[in-house]
Amino acid sequence: MPTSVPGSRDPLRRFAAFGGRIRRGFTLLELLLVLLILAVSAGVATLALRDNDATQLEREAVRLAALLEMARAESRVSGTAVRWVPRGADGAPAARREDGSPPAGFGFPGLSRLAPLPTHWMDPQVTAEVPPPGFLQLGPEAILPRQRVLLRLGDQQLEISSDGLGPFEVAPLAQAAPT
């Protein structure tokens, strides 16, 4: 028995205005909202699950580019020739490891010992390869030849390069400029 209290009406009565049919299913707005939530969740999960090797290699590359620029500036200020050389774990210059992979660590021959720069990778599995002559010339000249170094960690690769005038920049290998 219907009363005058709100909500006491027969729920099917309001559908009578729509041809007497009860509508079932979801509205387009509800479906779009669910798709939006799924898309945002997938994007957040993709960023959260990024490859650890890629992240670590990117950090190493940015760090090395900054170190190269600091050594380059020090070389220009002091007027001394400074090079960057990949080194083995024992400090020996550019000797390949027993497994044939490039050496671990690096050095800055010619740099003042008063302001030493780091000479090791944050991740010991990082390797560096420099095309012949096997080192980067960092100064004291203002204009240098085009130079590049290839960093590897696992199956990830990045290139740090400079055109000789500009700063060293990090680029994925596919976008790297030819030498």
Tab-separated table of N, CA and C in Angstrom:
chain	number	residue	atom	x	y	z
A	1	MET	N	0.843	-1.157	0.000
A	1	MET	CA	0.000	0.000	0.000
A	1	MET	C	0.900	1.236	0.000
A	2	PRO	N	0.767	2.093	-1.011
A	2	PRO	CA	1.593	3.284	-1.086
A	2	PRO	C	1.172	4.312	-0.051
A	3	THR	N	2.205	4.959	0.497
A	3	THR	CA	1.973	6.051	1.438
A	3	THR	C	2.617	7.310	0.885
A	4	SER	N	2.511	8.399	1.607
A	4	SER	CA	3.094	9.651	1.131
A	4	SER	C	4.563	9.806	1.535
A	5	VAL	N	5.149	8.814	2.189
A	5	VAL	CA	6.557	8.877	2.597
A	5	VAL	C	7.431	8.672	1.359
A	6	PRO	N	8.455	9.539	1.206
A	6	PRO	CA	9.326	9.376	0.035
A	6	PRO	C	9.972	7.999	0.031
A	7	GLY	N	10.059	7.369	-1.124
A	7	GLY	CA	10.676	6.070	-1.275
A	7	GLY	C	9.726	4.916	-1.086
A	8	SER	N	8.446	5.179	-0.751
A	8	SER	CA	7.519	4.084	-0.517
A	8	SER	C	6.802	3.661	-1.795
A	9	ARG	N	7.070	4.335	-2.897
A	9	ARG	CA	6.424	3.975	-4.156
A	9	ARG	C	6.985	2.674	-4.704
A	10	ASP	N	6.233	2.105	-5.543
A	10	ASP	CA	6.665	0.888	-6.218
A	10	ASP	C	7.827	1.249	-7.155
A	11	PRO	N	8.993	0.620	-7.003
A	11	PRO	CA	10.141	0.991	-7.831
A	11	PRO	C	9.903	0.742	-9.313
A	12	LEU	N	9.028	-0.183	-9.671
A	12	LEU	CA	8.793	-0.458	-11.080
A	12	LEU	C	7.908	0.588	-11.727
A	13	ARG	N	7.201	1.361	-10.933
A	13	ARG	CA	6.285	2.354	-11.462
A	13	ARG	C	7.042	3.454	-12.228
A	14	ARG	N	8.250	3.826	-11.766
A	14	ARG	CA	8.979	4.903	-12.445
A	14	ARG	C	9.491	4.480	-13.810
A	15	PHE	N	9.580	3.186	-14.067
A	15	PHE	CA	10.027	2.728	-15.367
A	15	PHE	C	8.886	2.668	-16.374
A	16	ALA	N	7.691	2.828	-15.894
A	16	ALA	CA	6.539	2.788	-16.784
A	16	ALA	C	6.594	3.928	-17.789
A	17	ALA	N	7.217	5.030	-17.433
A	17	ALA	CA	7.338	6.165	-18.346
A	17	ALA	C	8.238	5.833	-19.524
A	18	PHE	N	9.078	4.827	-19.407
A	18	PHE	CA	9.991	4.439	-20.480
A	18	PHE	C	9.468	3.247	-21.262
A	19	GLY	N	8.223	3.165	-21.402
A	19	GLY	CA	7.637	2.091	-22.186
A	19	GLY	C	7.371	0.841	-21.381
A	20	GLY	N	7.447	0.913	-20.077
A	20	GLY	CA	7.142	-0.220	-19.240
A	20	GLY	C	8.277	-1.221	-19.122
A	21	ARG	N	9.441	-0.914	-19.700
A	21	ARG	CA	10.560	-1.849	-19.621
A	21	ARG	C	11.514	-1.441	-18.505
A	22	ILE	N	12.076	-2.414	-17.838
A	22	ILE	CA	13.131	-2.143	-16.858
A	22	ILE	C	14.453	-2.179	-17.612
A	23	ARG	N	15.196	-1.094	-17.508
A	23	ARG	CA	16.474	-1.012	-18.216
A	23	ARG	C	17.559	-1.667	-17.376
A	24	ARG	N	18.330	-2.516	-18.023
A	24	ARG	CA	19.428	-3.199	-17.348
A	24	ARG	C	20.724	-2.913	-18.086
A	25	GLY	N	21.869	-3.036	-17.369
A	25	GLY	CA	23.166	-2.799	-17.980
A	25	GLY	C	23.797	-1.537	-17.431
A	26	PHE	N	24.875	-1.113	-18.086
A	26	PHE	CA	25.643	0.051	-17.628
A	26	PHE	C	25.491	1.185	-18.618
A	27	THR	N	25.558	2.382	-18.124
A	27	THR	CA	25.511	3.541	-19.010
A	27	THR	C	26.880	3.737	-19.632
A	28	LEU	N	26.926	4.490	-20.693
A	28	LEU	CA	28.186	4.778	-21.366
A	28	LEU	C	29.151	5.505	-20.418
A	29	LEU	N	28.634	6.388	-19.624
A	29	LEU	CA	29.469	7.125	-18.675
A	29	LEU	C	30.123	6.184	-17.668
A	30	GLU	N	29.383	5.213	-17.172
A	30	GLU	CA	29.942	4.251	-16.229
A	30	GLU	C	31.049	3.423	-16.880
A	31	LEU	N	30.840	2.997	-18.110
A	31	LEU	CA	31.855	2.217	-18.819
A	31	LEU	C	33.123	3.040	-19.074
A	32	LEU	N	32.956	4.291	-19.462
A	32	LEU	CA	34.119	5.148	-19.696
A	32	LEU	C	34.891	5.404	-18.411
A	33	LEU	N	34.193	5.541	-17.316
A	33	LEU	CA	34.850	5.748	-16.035
A	33	LEU	C	35.680	4.527	-15.643
A	34	VAL	N	35.150	3.355	-15.851
A	34	VAL	CA	35.896	2.124	-15.558
A	34	VAL	C	37.124	2.023	-16.454
A	35	LEU	N	37.006	2.336	-17.734
A	35	LEU	CA	38.147	2.307	-18.651
A	35	LEU	C	39.220	3.318	-18.236
A	36	LEU	N	38.794	4.477	-17.791
A	36	LEU	CA	39.740	5.491	-17.337
A	36	LEU	C	40.516	4.996	-16.115
A	37	ILE	N	39.820	4.395	-15.184
A	37	ILE	CA	40.482	3.870	-13.983
A	37	ILE	C	41.469	2.767	-14.356
A	38	LEU	N	41.094	1.889	-15.273
A	38	LEU	CA	42.009	0.827	-15.719
A	38	LEU	C	43.233	1.400	-16.419
A	39	ALA	N	43.062	2.403	-17.252
A	39	ALA	CA	44.183	3.003	-17.972
A	39	ALA	C	45.156	3.678	-17.011
A	40	VAL	N	44.651	4.409	-16.048
A	40	VAL	CA	45.513	5.072	-15.073
A	40	VAL	C	46.252	4.027	-14.235
A	41	SER	N	45.570	2.967	-13.838
A	41	SER	CA	46.207	1.901	-13.054
A	41	SER	C	47.315	1.226	-13.850
A	42	ALA	N	47.072	0.955	-15.122
A	42	ALA	CA	48.094	0.329	-15.967
A	42	ALA	C	49.296	1.252	-16.139
A	43	GLY	N	49.069	2.544	-16.292
A	43	GLY	CA	50.176	3.493	-16.421
A	43	GLY	C	51.018	3.568	-15.167
A	44	VAL	N	50.378	3.596	-14.029
A	44	VAL	CA	51.111	3.644	-12.760
A	44	VAL	C	51.899	2.354	-12.563
A	45	ALA	N	51.312	1.211	-12.892
A	45	ALA	CA	52.008	-0.071	-12.747
A	45	ALA	C	53.207	-0.149	-13.678
A	46	THR	N	53.083	0.362	-14.894
A	46	THR	CA	54.196	0.346	-15.841
A	46	THR	C	55.363	1.175	-15.319
A	47	LEU	N	55.082	2.339	-14.774
A	47	LEU	CA	56.151	3.171	-14.238
A	47	LEU	C	56.770	2.555	-12.990
A	48	ALA	N	55.969	1.909	-12.181
A	48	ALA	CA	56.475	1.300	-10.960
A	48	ALA	C	57.328	0.076	-11.250
A	49	LEU	N	57.084	-0.607	-12.346
A	49	LEU	CA	57.799	-1.830	-12.677
A	49	LEU	C	58.901	-1.598	-13.703
A	50	ARG	N	59.442	-0.407	-13.792
A	50	ARG	CA	60.482	-0.095	-14.768
A	50	ARG	C	61.702	-0.952	-14.523
A	51	ASP	N	62.388	-1.296	-15.579
A	51	ASP	CA	63.561	-2.159	-15.512
A	51	ASP	C	64.641	-1.527	-14.635
A	52	ASN	N	65.088	-2.244	-13.636
A	52	ASN	CA	66.079	-1.724	-12.705
A	52	ASN	C	67.414	-1.450	-13.403
A	53	ASP	N	67.815	-2.318	-14.348
A	53	ASP	CA	69.066	-2.091	-15.071
A	53	ASP	C	69.020	-0.786	-15.857
A	54	ALA	N	67.889	-0.508	-16.489
A	54	ALA	CA	67.763	0.724	-17.268
A	54	ALA	C	67.870	1.946	-16.367
A	55	THR	N	67.237	1.898	-15.210
A	55	THR	CA	67.290	3.016	-14.267
A	55	THR	C	68.713	3.223	-13.754
A	56	GLN	N	69.374	2.140	-13.357
A	56	GLN	CA	70.730	2.235	-12.829
A	56	GLN	C	71.693	2.735	-13.903
A	57	LEU	N	71.564	2.244	-15.125
A	57	LEU	CA	72.447	2.684	-16.202
A	57	LEU	C	72.232	4.162	-16.514
A	58	GLU	N	70.983	4.607	-16.462
A	58	GLU	CA	70.702	6.025	-16.699
A	58	GLU	C	71.357	6.898	-15.620
A	59	ARG	N	71.284	6.451	-14.365
A	59	ARG	CA	71.956	7.189	-13.276
A	59	ARG	C	73.462	7.248	-13.498
A	60	GLU	N	74.043	6.109	-13.881
A	60	GLU	CA	75.489	6.064	-14.137
A	60	GLU	C	75.872	7.001	-15.280
A	61	ALA	N	75.066	7.017	-16.326
A	61	ALA	CA	75.371	7.855	-17.487
A	61	ALA	C	75.287	9.338	-17.140
A	62	VAL	N	74.255	9.730	-16.414
A	62	VAL	CA	74.117	11.137	-16.013
A	62	VAL	C	75.274	11.530	-15.093
A	63	ARG	N	75.631	10.636	-14.173
A	63	ARG	CA	76.754	10.902	-13.258
A	63	ARG	C	78.056	11.051	-14.045
A	64	LEU	N	78.314	10.135	-15.000
A	64	LEU	CA	79.551	10.219	-15.777
A	64	LEU	C	79.583	11.485	-16.630
A	65	ALA	N	78.460	11.859	-17.226
A	65	ALA	CA	78.424	13.094	-18.024
A	65	ALA	C	78.776	14.300	-17.156
A	66	ALA	N	78.262	14.334	-15.923
A	66	ALA	CA	78.586	15.440	-15.011
A	66	ALA	C	80.065	15.408	-14.622
A	67	LEU	N	80.607	14.216	-14.367
A	67	LEU	CA	82.033	14.105	-14.022
A	67	LEU	C	82.915	14.545	-15.186
A	68	LEU	N	82.530	14.160	-16.401
A	68	LEU	CA	83.304	14.566	-17.578
A	68	LEU	C	83.296	16.082	-17.741
A	69	GLU	N	82.155	16.706	-17.498
A	69	GLU	CA	82.078	18.170	-17.605
A	69	GLU	C	82.890	18.851	-16.503
A	70	MET	N	82.890	18.274	-15.303
A	70	MET	CA	83.695	18.853	-14.220
A	70	MET	C	85.188	18.738	-14.543
A	71	ALA	N	85.610	17.595	-15.051
A	71	ALA	CA	87.017	17.417	-15.418
A	71	ALA	C	87.392	18.317	-16.585
A	72	ARG	N	86.476	18.493	-17.523
A	72	ARG	CA	86.721	19.376	-18.663
A	72	ARG	C	86.915	20.823	-18.189
A	73	ALA	N	86.068	21.266	-17.268
A	73	ALA	CA	86.187	22.621	-16.733
A	73	ALA	C	87.493	22.777	-15.951
A	74	GLU	N	87.848	21.788	-15.151
A	74	GLU	CA	89.102	21.831	-14.393
A	74	GLU	C	90.302	21.885	-15.333
A	75	SER	N	90.241	21.147	-16.427
A	75	SER	CA	91.324	21.147	-17.401
A	75	SER	C	91.487	22.519	-18.048
A	76	ARG	N	90.391	23.140	-18.386
A	76	ARG	CA	90.462	24.474	-19.005
A	76	ARG	C	90.970	25.515	-18.023
A	77	VAL	N	90.544	25.418	-16.776
A	77	VAL	CA	90.968	26.396	-15.772
A	77	VAL	C	92.459	26.244	-15.464
A	78	SER	N	92.911	24.995	-15.297
A	78	SER	CA	94.317	24.759	-14.924
A	78	SER	C	95.252	24.790	-16.120
A	79	GLY	N	94.720	24.608	-17.328
A	79	GLY	CA	95.566	24.608	-18.517
A	79	GLY	C	96.323	23.302	-18.712
A	80	THR	N	95.917	22.240	-18.037
A	80	THR	CA	96.589	20.944	-18.178
A	80	THR	C	95.715	19.991	-18.984
A	81	ALA	N	96.387	19.090	-19.667
A	81	ALA	CA	95.675	18.086	-20.451
A	81	ALA	C	95.098	17.031	-19.512
A	82	VAL	N	93.807	16.796	-19.627
A	82	VAL	CA	93.125	15.790	-18.806
A	82	VAL	C	92.431	14.825	-19.749
A	83	ARG	N	92.535	13.553	-19.424
A	83	ARG	CA	91.852	12.515	-20.199
A	83	ARG	C	90.945	11.708	-19.278
A	84	TRP	N	89.972	11.030	-19.887
A	84	TRP	CA	89.154	10.059	-19.159
A	84	TRP	C	89.474	8.708	-19.755
A	85	VAL	N	89.864	7.765	-18.893
A	85	VAL	CA	90.294	6.451	-19.351
A	85	VAL	C	89.533	5.370	-18.587
A	86	PRO	N	88.896	4.427	-19.290
A	86	PRO	CA	88.303	3.291	-18.582
A	86	PRO	C	89.416	2.463	-17.946
A	87	ARG	N	89.180	1.980	-16.734
A	87	ARG	CA	90.211	1.213	-16.024
A	87	ARG	C	89.648	-0.095	-15.516
A	88	GLY	N	90.555	-1.026	-15.266
A	88	GLY	CA	90.197	-2.296	-14.647
A	88	GLY	C	89.956	-2.094	-13.163
A	89	ALA	N	89.447	-3.118	-12.521
A	89	ALA	CA	89.154	-3.026	-11.097
A	89	ALA	C	90.424	-2.824	-10.276
A	90	ASP	N	91.581	-3.282	-10.787
A	90	ASP	CA	92.833	-3.121	-10.064
A	90	ASP	C	93.523	-1.795	-10.364
A	91	GLY	N	92.916	-0.938	-11.180
A	91	GLY	CA	93.491	0.359	-11.508
A	91	GLY	C	94.333	0.354	-12.764
A	92	ALA	N	94.537	-0.811	-13.356
A	92	ALA	CA	95.326	-0.890	-14.587
A	92	ALA	C	94.550	-0.260	-15.729
A	93	PRO	N	95.246	0.442	-16.638
A	93	PRO	CA	94.528	1.093	-17.731
A	93	PRO	C	93.932	0.104	-18.724
A	94	ALA	N	92.692	0.326	-19.031
A	94	ALA	CA	91.929	-0.293	-20.127
A	94	ALA	C	92.290	-1.716	-20.493
A	95	ALA	N	92.513	-2.575	-19.518
A	95	ALA	CA	92.719	-3.990	-19.809
A	95	ALA	C	91.368	-4.680	-19.770
A	96	ARG	N	91.137	-5.545	-20.728
A	96	ARG	CA	89.856	-6.269	-20.738
A	96	ARG	C	89.846	-7.293	-19.611
A	97	ARG	N	88.643	-7.606	-19.137
A	97	ARG	CA	88.491	-8.614	-18.096
A	97	ARG	C	88.747	-10.000	-18.670
A	98	GLU	N	88.841	-10.992	-17.780
A	98	GLU	CA	89.097	-12.368	-18.223
A	98	GLU	C	88.010	-12.872	-19.164
A	99	ASP	N	86.760	-12.446	-18.940
A	99	ASP	CA	85.657	-12.901	-19.795
A	99	ASP	C	85.561	-12.124	-21.105
A	100	GLY	N	86.500	-11.193	-21.346
A	100	GLY	CA	86.514	-10.427	-22.589
A	100	GLY	C	85.706	-9.154	-22.554
A	101	SER	N	85.035	-8.876	-21.432
A	101	SER	CA	84.227	-7.658	-21.339
A	101	SER	C	85.118	-6.450	-21.059
A	102	PRO	N	84.632	-5.249	-21.322
A	102	PRO	CA	85.412	-4.043	-21.084
A	102	PRO	C	85.746	-3.866	-19.602
A	103	PRO	N	86.710	-3.022	-19.288
A	103	PRO	CA	87.151	-2.856	-17.907
A	103	PRO	C	86.129	-2.168	-17.007
A	104	ALA	N	86.322	-2.362	-15.680
A	104	ALA	CA	85.469	-1.713	-14.682
A	104	ALA	C	86.203	-0.500	-14.138
A	105	GLY	N	85.475	0.548	-13.798
A	105	GLY	CA	86.092	1.743	-13.242
A	105	GLY	C	86.640	2.654	-14.329
A	106	PHE	N	87.226	3.761	-13.893
A	106	PHE	CA	87.765	4.744	-14.827
A	106	PHE	C	88.718	5.651	-14.082
A	107	GLY	N	89.453	6.460	-14.824
A	107	GLY	CA	90.390	7.391	-14.205
A	107	GLY	C	90.472	8.677	-15.001
A	108	PHE	N	91.058	9.686	-14.368
A	108	PHE	CA	91.234	11.003	-14.991
A	108	PHE	C	92.712	11.377	-14.968
A	109	PRO	N	93.564	10.759	-15.809
A	109	PRO	CA	94.981	11.142	-15.827
A	109	PRO	C	95.128	12.614	-16.197
A	110	GLY	N	95.982	13.304	-15.445
A	110	GLY	CA	96.233	14.715	-15.677
A	110	GLY	C	95.453	15.628	-14.758
A	111	LEU	N	94.456	15.090	-14.068
A	111	LEU	CA	93.645	15.907	-13.172
A	111	LEU	C	94.385	16.107	-11.857
A	112	SER	N	94.277	17.290	-11.305
A	112	SER	CA	94.935	17.618	-10.050
A	112	SER	C	94.464	16.692	-8.939
A	113	ARG	N	95.387	16.282	-8.109
A	113	ARG	CA	95.030	15.413	-6.980
A	113	ARG	C	94.381	16.206	-5.850
A	114	LEU	N	94.378	17.528	-5.947
A	114	LEU	CA	93.753	18.350	-4.915
A	114	LEU	C	92.233	18.261	-4.952
A	115	ALA	N	91.695	18.000	-6.124
A	115	ALA	CA	90.236	17.885	-6.268
A	115	ALA	C	89.917	16.570	-6.966
A	116	PRO	N	90.111	15.430	-6.276
A	116	PRO	CA	89.901	14.142	-6.944
A	116	PRO	C	88.421	13.897	-7.256
A	117	LEU	N	88.199	13.259	-8.384
A	117	LEU	CA	86.852	12.869	-8.785
A	117	LEU	C	86.694	11.366	-8.568
A	118	PRO	N	85.476	10.881	-8.433
A	118	PRO	CA	85.267	9.435	-8.275
A	118	PRO	C	85.866	8.662	-9.448
A	119	THR	N	86.325	7.449	-9.170
A	119	THR	CA	86.951	6.616	-10.204
A	119	THR	C	86.317	5.234	-10.284
A	120	HIS	N	85.098	5.112	-9.831
A	120	HIS	CA	84.428	3.813	-9.872
A	120	HIS	C	82.955	4.009	-10.220
A	121	TRP	N	82.347	2.938	-10.679
A	121	TRP	CA	80.922	2.946	-10.986
A	121	TRP	C	80.143	2.686	-9.714
A	122	MET	N	78.940	3.201	-9.636
A	122	MET	CA	78.076	2.893	-8.493
A	122	MET	C	77.650	1.426	-8.537
A	123	ASP	N	77.478	0.877	-9.733
A	123	ASP	CA	77.180	-0.543	-9.919
A	123	ASP	C	78.389	-1.183	-10.583
A	124	PRO	N	79.043	-2.140	-9.938
A	124	PRO	CA	80.275	-2.713	-10.499
A	124	PRO	C	80.067	-3.483	-11.801
A	125	GLN	N	78.829	-3.764	-12.180
A	125	GLN	CA	78.568	-4.486	-13.428
A	125	GLN	C	78.557	-3.567	-14.650
A	126	VAL	N	78.628	-2.257	-14.437
A	126	VAL	CA	78.639	-1.309	-15.559
A	126	VAL	C	79.976	-1.406	-16.277
A	127	THR	N	79.928	-1.400	-17.603
A	127	THR	CA	81.152	-1.398	-18.401
A	127	THR	C	81.111	-0.210	-19.353
A	128	ALA	N	82.290	0.236	-19.745
A	128	ALA	CA	82.408	1.371	-20.663
A	128	ALA	C	83.326	1.000	-21.814
A	129	GLU	N	82.956	1.423	-22.995
A	129	GLU	CA	83.786	1.227	-24.176
A	129	GLU	C	83.975	2.570	-24.870
A	130	VAL	N	85.214	2.872	-25.180
A	130	VAL	CA	85.543	4.097	-25.900
A	130	VAL	C	86.203	3.680	-27.204
A	131	PRO	N	85.728	4.218	-28.338
A	131	PRO	CA	86.370	3.879	-29.613
A	131	PRO	C	87.830	4.328	-29.604
A	132	PRO	N	88.662	3.764	-30.489
A	132	PRO	CA	90.075	4.189	-30.530
A	132	PRO	C	90.160	5.699	-30.607
A	133	PRO	N	91.027	6.275	-29.855
A	133	PRO	CA	92.233	5.769	-29.195
A	133	PRO	C	92.003	5.158	-27.813
A	134	GLY	N	90.795	4.987	-27.349
A	134	GLY	CA	90.527	4.331	-26.083
A	134	GLY	C	90.428	5.258	-24.888
A	135	PHE	N	90.394	6.563	-25.125
A	135	PHE	CA	90.233	7.532	-24.034
A	135	PHE	C	89.496	8.747	-24.578
A	136	LEU	N	88.999	9.592	-23.660
A	136	LEU	CA	88.371	10.858	-24.034
A	136	LEU	C	89.321	11.985	-23.659
A	137	GLN	N	89.591	12.874	-24.593
A	137	GLN	CA	90.415	14.045	-24.320
A	137	GLN	C	89.496	15.145	-23.807
A	138	LEU	N	89.766	15.644	-22.592
A	138	LEU	CA	88.872	16.618	-21.966
A	138	LEU	C	89.422	18.043	-21.962
A	139	GLY	N	90.586	18.264	-22.454
A	139	GLY	CA	91.086	19.627	-22.511
A	139	GLY	C	92.583	19.667	-22.503
A	140	PRO	N	93.152	20.820	-22.464
A	140	PRO	CA	92.628	22.126	-22.096
A	140	PRO	C	92.037	22.918	-23.256
A	141	GLU	N	92.118	22.401	-24.471
A	141	GLU	CA	91.590	23.147	-25.611
A	141	GLU	C	90.080	23.318	-25.485
A	142	ALA	N	89.577	24.437	-25.983
A	142	ALA	CA	88.134	24.699	-25.913
A	142	ALA	C	87.377	23.902	-26.972
A	143	ILE	N	88.007	23.672	-28.113
A	143	ILE	CA	87.377	22.909	-29.186
A	143	ILE	C	88.060	21.556	-29.258
A	144	LEU	N	87.275	20.518	-29.063
A	144	LEU	CA	87.789	19.157	-29.047
A	144	LEU	C	87.134	18.354	-30.159
A	145	PRO	N	87.700	17.209	-30.528
A	145	PRO	CA	87.031	16.377	-31.534
A	145	PRO	C	85.766	15.740	-30.958
A	146	ARG	N	84.912	15.279	-31.859
A	146	ARG	CA	83.700	14.554	-31.440
A	146	ARG	C	84.145	13.315	-30.677
A	147	GLN	N	83.496	13.085	-29.529
A	147	GLN	CA	83.876	11.956	-28.683
A	147	GLN	C	82.640	11.266	-28.150
A	148	ARG	N	82.794	9.964	-27.850
A	148	ARG	CA	81.670	9.223	-27.299
A	148	ARG	C	82.174	8.054	-26.467
A	149	VAL	N	81.326	7.631	-25.550
A	149	VAL	CA	81.597	6.449	-24.735
A	149	VAL	C	80.293	5.662	-24.628
A	150	LEU	N	80.397	4.356	-24.759
A	150	LEU	CA	79.237	3.477	-24.701
A	150	LEU	C	79.209	2.800	-23.338
A	151	LEU	N	78.108	2.963	-22.599
A	151	LEU	CA	77.938	2.320	-21.298
A	151	LEU	C	76.982	1.149	-21.438
A	152	ARG	N	77.301	0.049	-20.737
A	152	ARG	CA	76.444	-1.135	-20.770
A	152	ARG	C	76.227	-1.665	-19.366
A	153	LEU	N	75.021	-2.148	-19.157
A	153	LEU	CA	74.674	-2.836	-17.925
A	153	LEU	C	73.637	-3.883	-18.299
A	154	GLY	N	74.021	-5.149	-18.204
A	154	GLY	CA	73.139	-6.214	-18.659
A	154	GLY	C	72.912	-6.081	-20.154
A	155	ASP	N	71.656	-6.065	-20.573
A	155	ASP	CA	71.354	-5.902	-21.997
A	155	ASP	C	71.011	-4.454	-22.353
A	156	GLN	N	71.172	-3.544	-21.404
A	156	GLN	CA	70.886	-2.120	-21.632
A	156	GLN	C	72.147	-1.400	-22.116
A	157	GLN	N	71.981	-0.408	-22.991
A	157	GLN	CA	73.097	0.387	-23.497
A	157	GLN	C	72.709	1.857	-23.566
A	158	LEU	N	73.638	2.717	-23.240
A	158	LEU	CA	73.467	4.162	-23.404
A	158	LEU	C	74.766	4.729	-23.940
A	159	GLU	N	74.652	5.835	-24.633
A	159	GLU	CA	75.843	6.506	-25.154
A	159	GLU	C	75.934	7.904	-24.569
A	160	ILE	N	77.137	8.274	-24.181
A	160	ILE	CA	77.428	9.636	-23.746
A	160	ILE	C	78.325	10.213	-24.826
A	161	SER	N	77.931	11.341	-25.378
A	161	SER	CA	78.714	11.902	-26.472
A	161	SER	C	78.736	13.421	-26.411
A	162	SER	N	79.732	13.957	-27.096
A	162	SER	CA	79.873	15.403	-27.242
A	162	SER	C	80.347	15.683	-28.656
A	163	ASP	N	79.874	16.782	-29.215
A	163	ASP	CA	80.321	17.161	-30.550
A	163	ASP	C	81.642	17.917	-30.507
A	164	GLY	N	82.213	18.101	-29.334
A	164	GLY	CA	83.479	18.802	-29.185
A	164	GLY	C	83.295	20.224	-28.689
A	165	LEU	N	82.142	20.814	-28.959
A	165	LEU	CA	81.855	22.167	-28.493
A	165	LEU	C	80.891	22.164	-27.323
A	166	GLY	N	79.845	21.359	-27.443
A	166	GLY	CA	78.811	21.309	-26.420
A	166	GLY	C	79.171	20.349	-25.300
A	167	PRO	N	78.322	20.299	-24.290
A	167	PRO	CA	78.564	19.404	-23.160
A	167	PRO	C	78.310	17.941	-23.543
A	168	PHE	N	78.795	17.053	-22.705
A	168	PHE	CA	78.506	15.636	-22.890
A	168	PHE	C	77.044	15.407	-22.557
A	169	GLU	N	76.369	14.631	-23.411
A	169	GLU	CA	74.948	14.367	-23.234
A	169	GLU	C	74.693	12.871	-23.316
A	170	VAL	N	73.680	12.433	-22.608
A	170	VAL	CA	73.287	11.027	-22.583
A	170	VAL	C	72.211	10.800	-23.631
A	171	ALA	N	72.365	9.741	-24.420
A	171	ALA	CA	71.368	9.415	-25.430
A	171	ALA	C	71.255	7.899	-25.529
A	172	PRO	N	70.032	7.366	-25.747
A	172	PRO	CA	69.915	5.945	-26.031
A	172	PRO	C	70.700	5.632	-27.290
A	173	LEU	N	71.199	4.442	-27.401
A	173	LEU	CA	72.081	4.085	-28.514
A	173	LEU	C	71.427	4.295	-29.859
A	174	ALA	N	70.118	4.061	-29.968
A	174	ALA	CA	69.424	4.202	-31.258
A	174	ALA	C	69.406	5.660	-31.713
A	175	GLN	N	69.407	6.620	-30.775
A	175	GLN	CA	69.365	8.033	-31.133
A	175	GLN	C	70.743	8.657	-31.171
A	176	ALA	N	71.772	7.901	-30.850
A	176	ALA	CA	73.113	8.454	-30.744
A	176	ALA	C	73.603	8.910	-32.111
A	177	ALA	N	74.322	10.008	-32.103
A	177	ALA	CA	74.864	10.553	-33.330
A	177	ALA	C	76.066	9.725	-33.786
A	178	PRO	N	76.246	9.495	-35.094
A	178	PRO	CA	77.395	8.737	-35.558
A	178	PRO	C	78.679	9.534	-35.373
A	179	THR	N	79.752	8.799	-35.206
A	179	THR	CA	81.056	9.482	-35.031
A	179	THR	C	81.813	9.529	-36.309
